[in-house]
XYZ file of C-alpha atoms in Angstrom:
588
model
C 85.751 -20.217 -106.247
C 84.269 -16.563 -106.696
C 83.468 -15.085 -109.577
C 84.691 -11.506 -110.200
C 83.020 -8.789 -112.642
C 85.203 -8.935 -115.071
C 83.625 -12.117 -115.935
C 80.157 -11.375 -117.103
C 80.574 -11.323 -120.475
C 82.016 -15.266 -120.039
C 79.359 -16.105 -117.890
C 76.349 -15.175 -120.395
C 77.967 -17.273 -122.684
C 78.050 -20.245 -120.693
C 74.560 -19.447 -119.906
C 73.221 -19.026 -123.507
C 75.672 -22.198 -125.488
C 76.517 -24.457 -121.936
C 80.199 -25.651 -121.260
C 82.633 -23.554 -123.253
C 86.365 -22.680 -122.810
C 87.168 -19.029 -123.103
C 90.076 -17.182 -122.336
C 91.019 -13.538 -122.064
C 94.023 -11.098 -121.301
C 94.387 -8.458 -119.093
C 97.160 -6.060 -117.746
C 98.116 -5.006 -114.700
C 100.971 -3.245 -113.571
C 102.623 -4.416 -116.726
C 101.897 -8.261 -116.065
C 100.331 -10.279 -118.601
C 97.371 -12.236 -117.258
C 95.903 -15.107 -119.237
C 92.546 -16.283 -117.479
C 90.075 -18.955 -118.082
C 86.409 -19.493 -118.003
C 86.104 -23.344 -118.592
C 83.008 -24.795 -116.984
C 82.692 -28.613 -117.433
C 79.081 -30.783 -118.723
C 77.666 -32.335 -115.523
C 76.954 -35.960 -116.441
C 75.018 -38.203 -114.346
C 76.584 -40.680 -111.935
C 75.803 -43.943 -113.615
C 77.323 -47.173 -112.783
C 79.668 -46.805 -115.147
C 81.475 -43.246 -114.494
C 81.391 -44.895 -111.112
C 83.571 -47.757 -111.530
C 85.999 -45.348 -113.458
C 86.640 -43.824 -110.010
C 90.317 -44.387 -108.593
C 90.922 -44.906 -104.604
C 93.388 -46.263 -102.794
C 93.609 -50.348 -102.617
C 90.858 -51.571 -100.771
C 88.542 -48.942 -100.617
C 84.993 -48.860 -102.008
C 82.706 -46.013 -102.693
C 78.941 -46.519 -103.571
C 75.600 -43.996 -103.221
C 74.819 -43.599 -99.489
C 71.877 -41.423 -100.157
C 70.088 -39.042 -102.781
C 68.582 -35.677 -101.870
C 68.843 -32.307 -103.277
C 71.430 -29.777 -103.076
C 73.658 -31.718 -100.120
C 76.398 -29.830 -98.782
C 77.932 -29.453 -95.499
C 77.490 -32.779 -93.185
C 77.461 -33.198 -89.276
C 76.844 -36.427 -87.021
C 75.832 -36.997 -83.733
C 77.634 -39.784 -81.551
C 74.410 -41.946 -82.256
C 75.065 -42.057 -85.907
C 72.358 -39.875 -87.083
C 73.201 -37.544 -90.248
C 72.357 -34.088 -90.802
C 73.133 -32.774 -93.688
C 72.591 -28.960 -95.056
C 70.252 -28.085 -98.744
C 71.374 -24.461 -99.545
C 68.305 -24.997 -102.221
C 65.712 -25.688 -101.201
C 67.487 -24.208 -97.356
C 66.452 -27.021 -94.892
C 68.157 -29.426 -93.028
C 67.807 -32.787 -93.386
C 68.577 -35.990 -91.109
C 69.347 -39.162 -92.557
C 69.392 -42.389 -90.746
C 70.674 -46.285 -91.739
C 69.102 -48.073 -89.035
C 69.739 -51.776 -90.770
C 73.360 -50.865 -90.762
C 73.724 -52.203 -94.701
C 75.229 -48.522 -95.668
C 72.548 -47.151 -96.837
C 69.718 -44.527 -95.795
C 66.363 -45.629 -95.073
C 65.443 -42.683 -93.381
C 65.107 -38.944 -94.459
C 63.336 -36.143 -93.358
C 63.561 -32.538 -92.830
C 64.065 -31.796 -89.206
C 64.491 -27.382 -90.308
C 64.046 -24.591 -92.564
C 66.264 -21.794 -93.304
C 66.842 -19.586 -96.294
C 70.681 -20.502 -97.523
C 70.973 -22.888 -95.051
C 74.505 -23.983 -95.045
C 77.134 -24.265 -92.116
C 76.342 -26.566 -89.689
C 77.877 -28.393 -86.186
C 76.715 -30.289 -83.569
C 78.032 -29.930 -79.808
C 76.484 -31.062 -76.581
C 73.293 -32.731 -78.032
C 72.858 -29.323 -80.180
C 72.502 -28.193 -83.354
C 73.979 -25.153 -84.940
C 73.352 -23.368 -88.266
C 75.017 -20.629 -90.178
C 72.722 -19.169 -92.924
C 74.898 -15.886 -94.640
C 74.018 -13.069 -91.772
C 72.292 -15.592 -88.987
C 73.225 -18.076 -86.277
C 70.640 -20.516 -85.201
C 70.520 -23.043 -82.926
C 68.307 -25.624 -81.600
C 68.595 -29.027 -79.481
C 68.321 -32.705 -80.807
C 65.498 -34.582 -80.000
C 65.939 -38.370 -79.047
C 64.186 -39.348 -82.511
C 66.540 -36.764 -84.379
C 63.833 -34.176 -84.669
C 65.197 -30.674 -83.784
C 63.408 -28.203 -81.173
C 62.365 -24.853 -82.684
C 65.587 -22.828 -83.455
C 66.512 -20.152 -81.265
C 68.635 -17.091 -83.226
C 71.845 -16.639 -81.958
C 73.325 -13.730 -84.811
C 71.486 -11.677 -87.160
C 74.257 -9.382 -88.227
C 76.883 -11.644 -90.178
C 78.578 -9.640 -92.747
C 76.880 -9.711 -96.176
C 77.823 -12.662 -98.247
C 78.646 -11.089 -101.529
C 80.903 -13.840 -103.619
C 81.408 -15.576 -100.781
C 77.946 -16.293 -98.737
C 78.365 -20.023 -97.599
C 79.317 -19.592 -93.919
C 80.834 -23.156 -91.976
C 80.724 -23.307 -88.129
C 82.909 -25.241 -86.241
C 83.408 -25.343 -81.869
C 86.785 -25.284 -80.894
C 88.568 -26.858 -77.614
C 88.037 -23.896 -76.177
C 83.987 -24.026 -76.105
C 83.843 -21.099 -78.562
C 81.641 -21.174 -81.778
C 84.502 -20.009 -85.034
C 82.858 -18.994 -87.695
C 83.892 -18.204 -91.139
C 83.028 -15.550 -92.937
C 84.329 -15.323 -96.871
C 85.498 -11.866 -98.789
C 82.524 -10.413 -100.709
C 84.850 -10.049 -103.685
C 87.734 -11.481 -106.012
C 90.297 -9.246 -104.502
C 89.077 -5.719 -103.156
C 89.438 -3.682 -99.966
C 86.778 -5.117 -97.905
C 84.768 -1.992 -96.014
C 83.932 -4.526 -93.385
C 86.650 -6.041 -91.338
C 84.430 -9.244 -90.308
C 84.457 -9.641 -94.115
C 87.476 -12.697 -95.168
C 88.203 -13.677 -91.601
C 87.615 -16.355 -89.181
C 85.370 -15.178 -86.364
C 84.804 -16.274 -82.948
C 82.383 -16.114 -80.429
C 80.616 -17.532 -77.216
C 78.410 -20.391 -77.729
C 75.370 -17.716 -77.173
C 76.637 -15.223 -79.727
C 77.963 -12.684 -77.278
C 81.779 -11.742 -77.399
C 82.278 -12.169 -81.406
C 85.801 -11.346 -82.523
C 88.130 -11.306 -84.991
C 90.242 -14.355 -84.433
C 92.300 -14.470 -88.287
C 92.097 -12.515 -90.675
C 93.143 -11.997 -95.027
C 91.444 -15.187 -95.321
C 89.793 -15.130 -98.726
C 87.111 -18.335 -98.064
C 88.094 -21.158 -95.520
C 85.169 -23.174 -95.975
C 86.891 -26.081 -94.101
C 89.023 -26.128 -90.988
C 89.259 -27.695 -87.926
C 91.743 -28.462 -84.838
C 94.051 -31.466 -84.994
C 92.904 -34.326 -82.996
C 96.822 -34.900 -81.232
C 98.624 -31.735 -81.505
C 94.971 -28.841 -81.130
C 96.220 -26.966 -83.319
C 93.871 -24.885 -86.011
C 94.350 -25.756 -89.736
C 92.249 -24.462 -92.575
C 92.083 -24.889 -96.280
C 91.384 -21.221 -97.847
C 90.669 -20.441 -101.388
C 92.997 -18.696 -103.732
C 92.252 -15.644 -105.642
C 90.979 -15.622 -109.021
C 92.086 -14.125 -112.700
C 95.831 -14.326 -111.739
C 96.131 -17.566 -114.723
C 95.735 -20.665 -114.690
C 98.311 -21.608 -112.429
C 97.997 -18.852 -109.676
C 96.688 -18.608 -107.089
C 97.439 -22.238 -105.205
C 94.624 -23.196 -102.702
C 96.967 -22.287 -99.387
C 96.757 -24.846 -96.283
C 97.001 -22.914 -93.466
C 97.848 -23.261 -89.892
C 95.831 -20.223 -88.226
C 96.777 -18.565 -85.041
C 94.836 -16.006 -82.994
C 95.632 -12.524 -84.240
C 97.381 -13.534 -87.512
C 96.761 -12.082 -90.847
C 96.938 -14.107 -94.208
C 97.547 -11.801 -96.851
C 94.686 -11.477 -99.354
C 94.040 -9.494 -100.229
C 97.492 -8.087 -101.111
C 99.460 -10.581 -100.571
C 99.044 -14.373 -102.025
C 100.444 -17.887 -101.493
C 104.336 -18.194 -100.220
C 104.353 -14.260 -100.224
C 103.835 -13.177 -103.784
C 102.536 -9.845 -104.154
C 98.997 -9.898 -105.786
C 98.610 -7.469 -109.054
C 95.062 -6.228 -108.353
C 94.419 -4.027 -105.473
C 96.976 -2.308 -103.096
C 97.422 -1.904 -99.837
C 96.335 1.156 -97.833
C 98.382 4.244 -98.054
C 100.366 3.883 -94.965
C 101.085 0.214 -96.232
C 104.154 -0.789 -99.231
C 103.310 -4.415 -100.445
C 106.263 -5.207 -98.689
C 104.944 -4.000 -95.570
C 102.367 -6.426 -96.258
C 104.231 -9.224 -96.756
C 106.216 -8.922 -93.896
C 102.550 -8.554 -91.609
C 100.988 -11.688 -93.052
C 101.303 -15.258 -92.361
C 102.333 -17.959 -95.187
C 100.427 -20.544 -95.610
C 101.832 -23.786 -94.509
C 101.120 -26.081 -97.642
C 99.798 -25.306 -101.417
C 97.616 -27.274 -103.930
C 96.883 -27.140 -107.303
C 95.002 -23.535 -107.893
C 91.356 -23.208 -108.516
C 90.345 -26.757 -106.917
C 87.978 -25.069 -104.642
C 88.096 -26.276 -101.360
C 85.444 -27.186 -98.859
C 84.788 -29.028 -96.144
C 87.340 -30.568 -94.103
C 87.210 -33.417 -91.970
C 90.081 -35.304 -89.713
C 90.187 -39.237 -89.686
C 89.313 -40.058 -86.117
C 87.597 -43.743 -87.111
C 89.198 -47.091 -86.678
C 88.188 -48.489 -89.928
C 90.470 -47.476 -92.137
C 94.169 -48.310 -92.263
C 96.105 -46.809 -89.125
C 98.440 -44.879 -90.960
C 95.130 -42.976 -91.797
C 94.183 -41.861 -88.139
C 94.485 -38.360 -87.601
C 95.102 -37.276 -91.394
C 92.685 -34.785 -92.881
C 90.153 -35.301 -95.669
C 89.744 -32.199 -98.200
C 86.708 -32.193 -100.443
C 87.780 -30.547 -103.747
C 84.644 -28.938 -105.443
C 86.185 -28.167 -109.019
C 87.414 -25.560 -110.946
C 85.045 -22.943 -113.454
C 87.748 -20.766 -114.648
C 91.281 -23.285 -115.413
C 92.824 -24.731 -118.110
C 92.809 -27.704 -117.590
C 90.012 -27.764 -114.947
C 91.123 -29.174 -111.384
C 89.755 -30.348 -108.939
C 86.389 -32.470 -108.660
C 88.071 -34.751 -105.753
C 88.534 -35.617 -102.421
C 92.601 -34.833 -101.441
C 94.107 -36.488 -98.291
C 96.475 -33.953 -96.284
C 99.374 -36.291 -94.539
C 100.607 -35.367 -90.593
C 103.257 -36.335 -88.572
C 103.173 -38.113 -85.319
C 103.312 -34.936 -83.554
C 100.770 -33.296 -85.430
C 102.696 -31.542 -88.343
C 101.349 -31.188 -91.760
C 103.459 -33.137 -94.508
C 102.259 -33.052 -98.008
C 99.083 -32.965 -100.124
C 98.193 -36.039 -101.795
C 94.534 -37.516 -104.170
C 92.992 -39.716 -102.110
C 89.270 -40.247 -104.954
C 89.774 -39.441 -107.891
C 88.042 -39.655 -111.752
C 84.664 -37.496 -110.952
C 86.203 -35.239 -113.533
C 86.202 -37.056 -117.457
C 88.841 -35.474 -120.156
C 89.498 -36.448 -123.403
C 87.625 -35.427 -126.809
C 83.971 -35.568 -127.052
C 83.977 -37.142 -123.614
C 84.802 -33.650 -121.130
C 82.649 -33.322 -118.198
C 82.015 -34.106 -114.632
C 79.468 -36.193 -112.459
C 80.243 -34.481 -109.296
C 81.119 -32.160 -107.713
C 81.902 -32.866 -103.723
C 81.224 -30.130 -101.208
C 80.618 -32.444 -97.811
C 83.065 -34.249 -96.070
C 82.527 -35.918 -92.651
C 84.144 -39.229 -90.724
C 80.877 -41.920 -89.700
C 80.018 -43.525 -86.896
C 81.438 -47.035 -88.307
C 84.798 -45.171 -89.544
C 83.512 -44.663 -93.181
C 83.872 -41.369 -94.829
C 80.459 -39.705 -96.359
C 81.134 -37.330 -99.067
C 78.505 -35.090 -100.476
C 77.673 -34.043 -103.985
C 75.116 -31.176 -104.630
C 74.639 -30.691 -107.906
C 73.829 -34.701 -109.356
C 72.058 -35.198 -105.431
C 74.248 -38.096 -103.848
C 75.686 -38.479 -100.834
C 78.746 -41.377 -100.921
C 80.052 -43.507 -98.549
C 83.493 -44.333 -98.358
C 84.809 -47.371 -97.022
C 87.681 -49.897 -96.252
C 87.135 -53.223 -96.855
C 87.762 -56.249 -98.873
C 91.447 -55.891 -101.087
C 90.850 -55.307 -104.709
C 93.474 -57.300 -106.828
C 95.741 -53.980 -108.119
C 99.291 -53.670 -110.064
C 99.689 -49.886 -108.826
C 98.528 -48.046 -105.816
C 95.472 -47.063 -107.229
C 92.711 -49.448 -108.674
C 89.224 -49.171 -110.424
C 86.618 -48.885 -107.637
C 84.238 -51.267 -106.310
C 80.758 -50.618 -106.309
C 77.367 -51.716 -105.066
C 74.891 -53.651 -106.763
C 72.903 -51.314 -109.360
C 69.392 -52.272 -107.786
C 70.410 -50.327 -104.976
C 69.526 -47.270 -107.017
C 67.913 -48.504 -110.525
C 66.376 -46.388 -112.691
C 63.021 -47.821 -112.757
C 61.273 -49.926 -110.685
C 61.575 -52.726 -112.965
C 65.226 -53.191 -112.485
C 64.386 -53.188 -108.900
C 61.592 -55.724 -109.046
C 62.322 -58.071 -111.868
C 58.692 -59.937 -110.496
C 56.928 -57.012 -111.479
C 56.571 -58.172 -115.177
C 54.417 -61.403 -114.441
C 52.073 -59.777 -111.549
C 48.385 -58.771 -112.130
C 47.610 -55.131 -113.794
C 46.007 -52.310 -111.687
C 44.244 -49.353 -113.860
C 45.395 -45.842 -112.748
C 43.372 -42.764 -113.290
C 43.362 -39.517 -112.239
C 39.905 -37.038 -112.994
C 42.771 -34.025 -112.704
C 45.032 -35.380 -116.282
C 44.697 -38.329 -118.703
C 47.238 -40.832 -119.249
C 50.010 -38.817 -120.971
C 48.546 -35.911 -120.423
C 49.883 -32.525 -118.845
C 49.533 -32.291 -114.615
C 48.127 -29.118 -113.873
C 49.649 -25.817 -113.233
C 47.983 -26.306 -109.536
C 50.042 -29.482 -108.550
C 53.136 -28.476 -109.567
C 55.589 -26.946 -106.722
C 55.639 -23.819 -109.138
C 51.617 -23.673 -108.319
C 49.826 -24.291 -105.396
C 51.546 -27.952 -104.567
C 48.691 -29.619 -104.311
C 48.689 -33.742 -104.906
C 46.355 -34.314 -107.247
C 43.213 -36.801 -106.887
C 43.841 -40.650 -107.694
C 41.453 -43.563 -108.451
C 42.385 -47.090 -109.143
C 40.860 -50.598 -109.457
C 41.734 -54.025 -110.580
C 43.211 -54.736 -106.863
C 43.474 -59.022 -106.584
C 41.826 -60.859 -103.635
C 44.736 -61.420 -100.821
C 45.733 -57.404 -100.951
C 46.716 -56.505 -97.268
C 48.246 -53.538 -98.477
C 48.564 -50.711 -100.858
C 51.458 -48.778 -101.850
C 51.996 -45.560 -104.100
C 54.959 -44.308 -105.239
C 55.590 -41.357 -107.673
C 58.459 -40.386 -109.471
C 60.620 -38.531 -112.481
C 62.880 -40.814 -113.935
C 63.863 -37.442 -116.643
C 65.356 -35.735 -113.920
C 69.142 -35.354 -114.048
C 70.002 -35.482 -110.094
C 68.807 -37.365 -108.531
C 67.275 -40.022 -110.879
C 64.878 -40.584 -110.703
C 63.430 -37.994 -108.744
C 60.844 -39.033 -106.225
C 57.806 -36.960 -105.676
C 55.693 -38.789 -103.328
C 55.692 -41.891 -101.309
C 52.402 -43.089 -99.407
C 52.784 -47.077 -97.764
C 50.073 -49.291 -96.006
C 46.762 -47.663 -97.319
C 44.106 -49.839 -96.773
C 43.191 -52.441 -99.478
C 39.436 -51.432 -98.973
C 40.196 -48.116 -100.281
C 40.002 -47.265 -104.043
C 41.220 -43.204 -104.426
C 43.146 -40.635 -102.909
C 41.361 -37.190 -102.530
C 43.522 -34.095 -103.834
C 45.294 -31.736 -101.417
C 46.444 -33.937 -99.005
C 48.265 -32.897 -95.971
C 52.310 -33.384 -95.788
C 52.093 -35.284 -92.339
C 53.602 -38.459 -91.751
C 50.140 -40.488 -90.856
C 47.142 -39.809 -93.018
C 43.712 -39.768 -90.988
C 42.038 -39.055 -94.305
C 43.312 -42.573 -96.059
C 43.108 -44.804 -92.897
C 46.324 -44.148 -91.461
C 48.193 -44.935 -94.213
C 52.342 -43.317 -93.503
C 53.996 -41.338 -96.076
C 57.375 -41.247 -96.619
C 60.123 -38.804 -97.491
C 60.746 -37.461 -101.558
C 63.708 -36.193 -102.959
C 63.322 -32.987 -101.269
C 63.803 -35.024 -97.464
C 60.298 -33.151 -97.163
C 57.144 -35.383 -95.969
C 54.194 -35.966 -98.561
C 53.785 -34.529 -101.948
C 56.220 -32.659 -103.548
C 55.060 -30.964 -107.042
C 56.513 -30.958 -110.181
C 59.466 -28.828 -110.682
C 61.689 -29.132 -113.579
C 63.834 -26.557 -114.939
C 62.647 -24.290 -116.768
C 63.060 -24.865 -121.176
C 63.215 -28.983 -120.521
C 60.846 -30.981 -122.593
C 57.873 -32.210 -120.902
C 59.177 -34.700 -117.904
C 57.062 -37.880 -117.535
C 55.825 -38.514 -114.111
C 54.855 -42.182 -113.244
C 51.874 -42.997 -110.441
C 52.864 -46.289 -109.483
C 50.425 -48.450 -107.232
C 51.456 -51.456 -105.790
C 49.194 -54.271 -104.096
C 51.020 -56.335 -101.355
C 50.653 -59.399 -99.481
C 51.525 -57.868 -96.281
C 51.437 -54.511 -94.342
C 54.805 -53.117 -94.355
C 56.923 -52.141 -91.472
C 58.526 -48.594 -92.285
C 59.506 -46.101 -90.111
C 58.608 -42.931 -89.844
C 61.154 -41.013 -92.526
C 61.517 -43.851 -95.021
C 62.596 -43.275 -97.818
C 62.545 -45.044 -101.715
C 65.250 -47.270 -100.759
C 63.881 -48.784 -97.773
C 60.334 -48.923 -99.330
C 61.756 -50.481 -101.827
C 63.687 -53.511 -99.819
C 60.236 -53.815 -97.812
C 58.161 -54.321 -100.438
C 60.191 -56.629 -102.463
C 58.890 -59.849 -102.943
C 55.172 -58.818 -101.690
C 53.648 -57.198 -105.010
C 50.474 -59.108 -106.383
C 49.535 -56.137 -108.905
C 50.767 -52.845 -110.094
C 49.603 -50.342 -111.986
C 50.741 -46.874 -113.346
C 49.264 -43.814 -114.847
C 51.849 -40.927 -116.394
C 51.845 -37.623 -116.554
C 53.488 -34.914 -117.986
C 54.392 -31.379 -116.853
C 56.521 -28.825 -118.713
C 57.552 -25.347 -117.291
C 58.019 -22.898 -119.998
């Protein structure tokens, strides 16, 4: 949900003392207006808060990735995951290719500023930033070609900038394009509508319009028809506006900004002259179904897989991204939206649950999902972009329950642990490998240089200690004082040579290094190749950043992409000696 002016005042106050609950009256037209500003603590996604989740009976949800910033998620028929970073703006493709449900490949396949909408038709790629279209084909590995620009002239974004894409049955590209304000005559007519065009950006149209911000929509799979979630306006209470389901027809108006949900007439701005309210009301289309207000919709996705239940198949998925300004908050969940046989919407129902925590002392949330797309097996991936995790869904083995909904199953912990120690449990009885760097000392502050607020440089390494029988030699950095994800990692290099002894600074972020004998880096936190800098927020205490080296028995065999995880799994098992050197790095 937006945020309108007449919020500032709130906002600085969440900025300078964190989560707070504030609440304000205003008058309009005679009507009394109580509104909220009540943002929630984001809390990490331990094991814990995870088994607190509620799903249906049967289903299981555990971490499926971790990357920054995910939001909206595509697939090809392959399998292969793209998913969209508005920070850092790149896209990144994720890959399970062991089929155990979870990624062991990531990598940055493009770069955009505010990269955000994204869909995939005919072995393309396409990508919404807020005033461009881009698109580019997919490469058999998953790479992309150089993207081609499509549009350059999107309305601005305003308090709405996160454009989604979507191609329709009729082989045009709909793209929507949110209001640039709470509720306001919009000077651009493109601005709160749902735009269409030709696959090659000529022809763009108006195709809906009083749309405030219909993130997700989509066509039902049986009756083709065009349904999207829009979201409601804000500082009409707690309890107005309802998030409106709509069905949306070519040429239709919606009412914002004038008129809201099942034809109330908004208090803020009015029509034009030659326009009653009333006027209004009779022009615009209701919506078809309402949900609790201020949930924040986003993406959509219909259930087109086989392995969930059948009364599932061809019901939509809502992701539910959470309320800032409610009492209490709402949303922070994933909502299931029942259809007929024939097509028809029925009713609005939780489908995960329990990412939001209430109660005294204990208030806050460890997600807050944004991404919503079906998988090739028939599990549902759900991204979260501000703790870094991607979930996966899925329908499985029945939980023993006394209600329709039951405490969550979830994967072992050493799928992500903490520390590498959790991971390896053989790591505390295996030879010690000293760890130096001529850049820091141990415990000592990384310089400005190799931080990603400097010039990103990876620093020079030197080691020695390594046992007789070393095939292999792995490094692995990370920040285990990050928040999302945690830890954080920084840099991955696998198979260097067991003949060499140190890593010269500034090396290049390529996937095979000809400096260090060929040895293949992996992909960090950022789905970027190589070395990624320091970067923590800006007033934390000085985060710890641990140089792990590992000597193996074997060479590994990783693919190009790998990740943590699958280093991880490769790797187990192997390790003769490890050592580690930390270092700290503050931004002020």
């Amino acid at each position: 949900m937006g945020r309108s002016s007449t919020s500032l005042f709130t906002l600085f106050m969440i900025y300078c003392f964190g989560a707070v609950s504030i609440s304000y009256a205003q008058t309009v037209d005679k009507v009394q207006v109580t509104g909220h500003v009540h943002e929630t603590k984001q809390l990490e996604p331990t094991e814990e808060r995870l088994k607190q989740l509620r799903l249906p009976q049967g289903f299981q949800i555990a971490k499926f990735a971790l990357l920054s910033n995910p939001r909206i998620i595509a697939l090809t028929d392959d399998g292969t995951v793209y998913v969209s970073q508005r920070q850092p703006g790149t896209v990144s493709m994720l890959r399970d290719t062991n089929n155990d449900g979870v990624v062991d490949v990531q990598k940055v396949v493009a770069e955009k500023k505010d990269a955000h909408g994204l869909v995939i038709h005919q072995g393309k790629l396409y990508l919404a930033t807020v005033k461009e279209i881009f698109v580019a084909d997919i490469n058999k590995d998953g790479t992309l070609s150089p993207l081609k620009t499509l549009v350059t002239d999107l309305p601005d974004g305003g308090q709405h900038p996160n454009r989604t894409l979507a191609v329709g049955p009729d082989g045009w590209l709909y793209v929507s394009v949110g209001s640039t304000c709470n509720a306001c005559r919009e000077p651009n007519e493109e601005s709160a509508t749902l735009l269409r065009m030709k696959l090659d950006g000529s022809g763009r149209q108006v195709f809906a319009s009083g749309l405030r911000n219909t993130i997700g929509f989509g066509w039902h799979p049986v009756s083709k028809k065009l349904f999207g979630m829009d979201h409601g306006i804000d500082w009409l209470g707690d309890n107005e506006q309802n998030e409106e389901f709509n069905e949306l027809s070519e040429g239709a108006r919606y009412g914002w900004p004038y008129v809201y949900a099942d034809g109330k007439i908004s208090a803020h701005p009015n029509p034009p002259k030659e326009f009653t309210p009333e006027m209004w009301k009779r022009m615009s289309k209701e919506p078809t179904l309402l949900y609790t207000p201020h949930s924040a919709p986003m993406q959509m996705a219909w259930y087109t897989g086989t392995m969930f239940p059948a009364e599932y198949r061809n019901d939509a998925f809502v992701a539910m991204r959470g309320s800032w300004n409610r009492t209490p908050p709402s949303g922070y969940e994933v909502i299931r939206i029942r259809f007929n046989r024939n097509g028809q919407p029925q009713k609005i129902e939780p489908f995960v649950t329990g990412f939001l925590l209430t109660g005294a002392g204990a208030e806050g949330h460890f997600a807050r999902p944004v991404g919503l797309a079906v998988a090739k097996d028939g599990a549902l991936l759900l991204s979260d972009d501000t703790n870094g995790v991607i979930y996966r869904i899925s329908y499985g083995a029945v939980a023993a329950a006394t209600n329709n909904f039951v405490p969550v199953q979830v994967k072992p912990a050493q799928l992500f642990p903490p520390t590498i120690t959790s991971a390896l449990p053989e790591l505390a009885s295996v030879a010690t490998i000293k760890v130096t760097s001529s850049f820091f000392p141990s415990n000592g502050a990384i310089p400005q240089e190799h931080s990603a607020y400097g010039q990103d440089l990876s620093p020079t390494l030197k080691w020695s200690g390594i046992p007789a029988g070393t095939k292999s030699l792995v490094l692995m950095v990370e920040d285990p004082d990050a928040i999302s994800p945690k830890p954080f990692v920084h840099w991955l290099v696998a198979n260097i040579a067991p003949t060499v002894t140190q890593l010269p600074a500034g090396l290049p972020k390529q996937e095979q290094l000809s400096q260090v004998a060929n040895a293949l880096q992996g992909a960090n936190n950022m789905s970027t190749i190589g070395w990624f800098g320091p970067r923590p927020p800006a007033g934390d205490l000085p985060h710890h950043y641990h140089f792990q080296v590992f000597a193996l028995d074997t060479i590994l065999d990783l693919k190009p992409g790998y990740n943590r995880q699958a280093l991880l799994a490769a790797l187990s098992g192997h390790v003769l000696a490890k050592g580690e050197l930390i270092g700290t790095y503050q931004r002020k």
